[in-house]
PDB file of C-alpha atoms in Angstrom:
ATOM      1  CA  ARG S   1      85.356 120.056  87.876  1.00 53.00           C
ATOM      2  CA  ALA S   2      82.539 120.853  89.358  1.00 66.00           C
ATOM      3  CA  PRO S   3      80.842 117.352  89.207  1.00 75.00           C
ATOM      4  CA  LEU S   4      83.946 115.794  90.620  1.00 73.00           C
ATOM      5  CA  GLU S   5      83.248 117.705  94.138  1.00 82.00           C
ATOM      6  CA  PRO S   6      80.897 116.112  95.941  1.00 86.00           C
ATOM      7  CA  VAL S   7      82.578 112.918  95.546  1.00 82.00           C
ATOM      8  CA  VAL S   8      85.636 114.565  96.513  1.00 82.00           C
ATOM      9  CA  ALA S   9      83.649 116.018  99.614  1.00 87.00           C
ATOM     10  CA  ALA S  10      82.449 112.239  99.984  1.00 90.00           C
ATOM     11  CA  VAL S  11      85.915 111.288  99.938  1.00 87.00           C
ATOM     12  CA  ARG S  12      87.321 113.182 102.148  1.00 87.00           C
ATOM     13  CA  SER S  13      85.143 112.936 104.612  1.00 90.00           C
ATOM     14  CA  GLN S  14      85.340 109.445 104.952  1.00 90.00           C
ATOM     15  CA  LEU S  15      88.784 109.571 105.051  1.00 88.00           C
ATOM     16  CA  ASP S  16      88.212 112.021 108.090  1.00 88.00           C
ATOM     17  CA  GLU S  17      85.591 109.918 109.611  1.00 89.00           C
ATOM     18  CA  SER S  18      88.261 107.130 109.294  1.00 88.00           C
ATOM     19  CA  CYS S  19      91.742 108.340 110.040  1.00 86.00           C
ATOM     20  CA  HIS S  20      93.335 109.536 112.791  1.00 87.00           C
ATOM     21  CA  PRO S  21      94.339 113.855 112.241  1.00 87.00           C
ATOM     22  CA  LEU S  22      97.990 112.922 111.795  1.00 86.00           C
ATOM     23  CA  VAL S  23      97.731 110.835 108.896  1.00 81.00           C
ATOM     24  CA  THR S  24      94.821 112.895 107.223  1.00 83.00           C
ATOM     25  CA  GLU S  25      96.536 116.205 107.889  1.00 83.00           C
ATOM     26  CA  HIS S  26      98.742 116.914 104.663  1.00 80.00           C
ATOM     27  CA  LEU S  27      97.011 114.691 102.359  1.00 78.00           C
ATOM     28  CA  THR S  28      95.759 116.020  99.325  1.00 79.00           C
ATOM     29  CA  LEU S  29      93.268 115.341  96.640  1.00 76.00           C
ATOM     30  CA  ASP S  30      93.416 115.751  93.147  1.00 71.00           C
ATOM     31  CA  ARG S  31      91.287 114.929  90.166  1.00 69.00           C
ATOM     32  CA  VAL S  32      92.498 112.660  87.811  1.00 68.00           C
ATOM     33  CA  SER S  33      92.832 112.664  84.565  1.00 74.00           C
ATOM     34  CA  LEU S  34      95.003 109.433  83.641  1.00 72.00           C
ATOM     35  CA  SER S  35      91.024 107.450  82.922  1.00 77.00           C
ATOM     36  CA  ALA S  36      91.663 103.294  82.551  1.00 80.00           C
ATOM     37  CA  ASP S  37      95.591 103.823  83.251  1.00 83.00           C
ATOM     38  CA  ALA S  38      95.126 105.101  86.387  1.00 80.00           C
ATOM     39  CA  GLY S  39      94.873 102.464  88.830  1.00 83.00           C
ATOM     40  CA  LEU S  40      97.451 100.299  86.877  1.00 87.00           C
ATOM     41  CA  VAL S  41     100.328 103.680  87.545  1.00 85.00           C
ATOM     42  CA  GLY S  42      99.183 104.173  91.182  1.00 83.00           C
ATOM     43  CA  ALA S  43      99.950 100.290  91.604  1.00 88.00           C
ATOM     44  CA  GLY S  44     103.702 100.557  90.384  1.00 89.00           C
ATOM     45  CA  GLN S  45     103.672 104.534  91.906  1.00 86.00           C
ATOM     46  CA  PHE S  46     102.922 102.249  94.808  1.00 85.00           C
ATOM     47  CA  ALA S  47     105.519  99.567  94.195  1.00 89.00           C
ATOM     48  CA  LEU S  48     107.719 101.693  93.420  1.00 88.00           C
ATOM     49  CA  GLN S  49     107.620 103.614  96.631  1.00 84.00           C
ATOM     50  CA  ARG S  50     107.933 100.654  98.602  1.00 84.00           C
ATOM     51  CA  ALA S  51     110.297  99.060  97.150  1.00 88.00           C
ATOM     52  CA  LEU S  52     113.174 102.135  97.218  1.00 86.00           C
ATOM     53  CA  THR S  53     111.150 102.808 100.936  1.00 83.00           C
ATOM     54  CA  ASP S  54     112.359  98.916 102.004  1.00 83.00           C
ATOM     55  CA  ALA S  55     115.948  99.858 100.311  1.00 84.00           C
ATOM     56  CA  LEU S  56     116.678 103.251 101.857  1.00 83.00           C
ATOM     57  CA  ARG S  57     115.835 101.650 105.266  1.00 80.00           C
ATOM     58  CA  GLU S  58     117.637  98.549 104.654  1.00 82.00           C
ATOM     59  CA  VAL S  59     121.283 100.563 104.280  1.00 83.00           C
ATOM     60  CA  GLY S  60     120.368 102.473 107.218  1.00 80.00           C
ATOM     61  CA  ARG S  61     119.068 105.842 105.612  1.00 76.00           C
ATOM     62  CA  THR S  62     116.075 105.962 107.645  1.00 71.00           C
ATOM     63  CA  ASP S  63     116.354 109.850 107.086  1.00 70.00           C
ATOM     64  CA  LEU S  64     115.471 109.245 103.687  1.00 67.00           C
ATOM     65  CA  ALA S  65     113.412 106.572 104.179  1.00 61.00           C
ATOM     66  CA  SER S  66     109.863 108.449 103.194  1.00 59.00           C
ATOM     67  CA  ASP S  67     106.452 106.877 102.951  1.00 53.00           C
ATOM     68  CA  ARG S  68     105.963 109.372  99.572  1.00 53.00           C
ATOM     69  CA  LEU S  69     107.145 109.814  96.793  1.00 47.00           C
ATOM     70  CA  PRO S  70     108.198 113.183  94.817  1.00 47.00           C
ATOM     71  CA  SER S  71     105.464 114.603  92.387  1.00 41.00           C
ATOM     72  CA  PRO S  72     106.266 112.618  88.881  1.00 43.00           C
ATOM     73  CA  ALA S  73     108.208 114.515  86.694  1.00 44.00           C
ATOM     74  CA  THR S  74     105.313 115.175  84.118  1.00 43.00           C
ATOM     75  CA  PRO S  75     103.033 117.856  84.302  1.00 42.00           C
ATOM     76  CA  GLY S  76      98.680 117.712  84.659  1.00 44.00           C
ATOM     77  CA  PRO S  77      96.332 116.047  87.334  1.00 46.00           C
ATOM     78  CA  ARG S  78      97.921 113.865  89.735  1.00 46.00           C
ATOM     79  CA  THR S  79      96.445 112.014  92.806  1.00 46.00           C
ATOM     80  CA  THR S  80      97.715 111.906  95.549  1.00 50.00           C
ATOM     81  CA  VAL S  81      95.977 109.404  97.925  1.00 52.00           C
ATOM     82  CA  GLY S  82      97.528 109.814 101.312  1.00 50.00           C
ATOM     83  CA  GLU S  83     101.054 109.874 103.264  1.00 47.00           C
ATOM     84  CA  GLN S  84     100.208 107.139 105.014  1.00 46.00           C
ATOM     85  CA  PRO S  85      97.772 104.198 105.275  1.00 48.00           C
ATOM     86  CA  CYS S  86      95.253 104.846 107.806  1.00 48.00           C
ATOM     87  CA  HIS S  87      95.161 101.737 109.261  1.00 48.00           C
ATOM     88  CA  ASP S  88      97.917  99.138 110.241  1.00 46.00           C
ATOM     89  CA  PRO S  89      98.169  96.753 107.874  1.00 50.00           C
ATOM     90  CA  ALA S  90      97.028  93.054 109.255  1.00 53.00           C
ATOM     91  CA  PRO S  91      98.462  91.345 111.798  1.00 55.00           C
ATOM     92  CA  PRO S  92     100.368  88.247 111.109  1.00 57.00           C
ATOM     93  CA  PRO S  93      98.048  84.917 111.914  1.00 62.00           C
ATOM     94  CA  THR S  94      98.864  83.239 114.913  1.00 66.00           C
ATOM     95  CA  THR S  95      99.753  79.409 114.917  1.00 65.00           C
ATOM     96  CA  ARG S  96      98.725  77.106 117.624  1.00 59.00           C
TER      97      ARG S  96
END
C-alpha cells in the first residue's frame, strides 16, 4: 500500500485544487486490484449509473435518482472517483 500513497496524495491534491469543496466532501479514493480490467469495469459502472439515474428521473423518481451507485456486491478493494463531475459538461455548440 505504501508505494501508492504518493499517487493517491497527488490525485487528492489535484481534485481538491480543481473541484468545489461540496464535490469532494464525500470523495473516497481506494486502491484498485482490477489491473487491466479496471477501465472496463469503471466504464460499465459509469454507464449503468447514468442509465439508472436517467431512467429514474424520466419516471419522476428524483428522490431515488442519484449520481452514485451502491458499492459493488463483490468484496474487495474498490475505487470511488467521485460523486459528481468536477466541472460542468461542455455546453452544446452554438449555431449562427
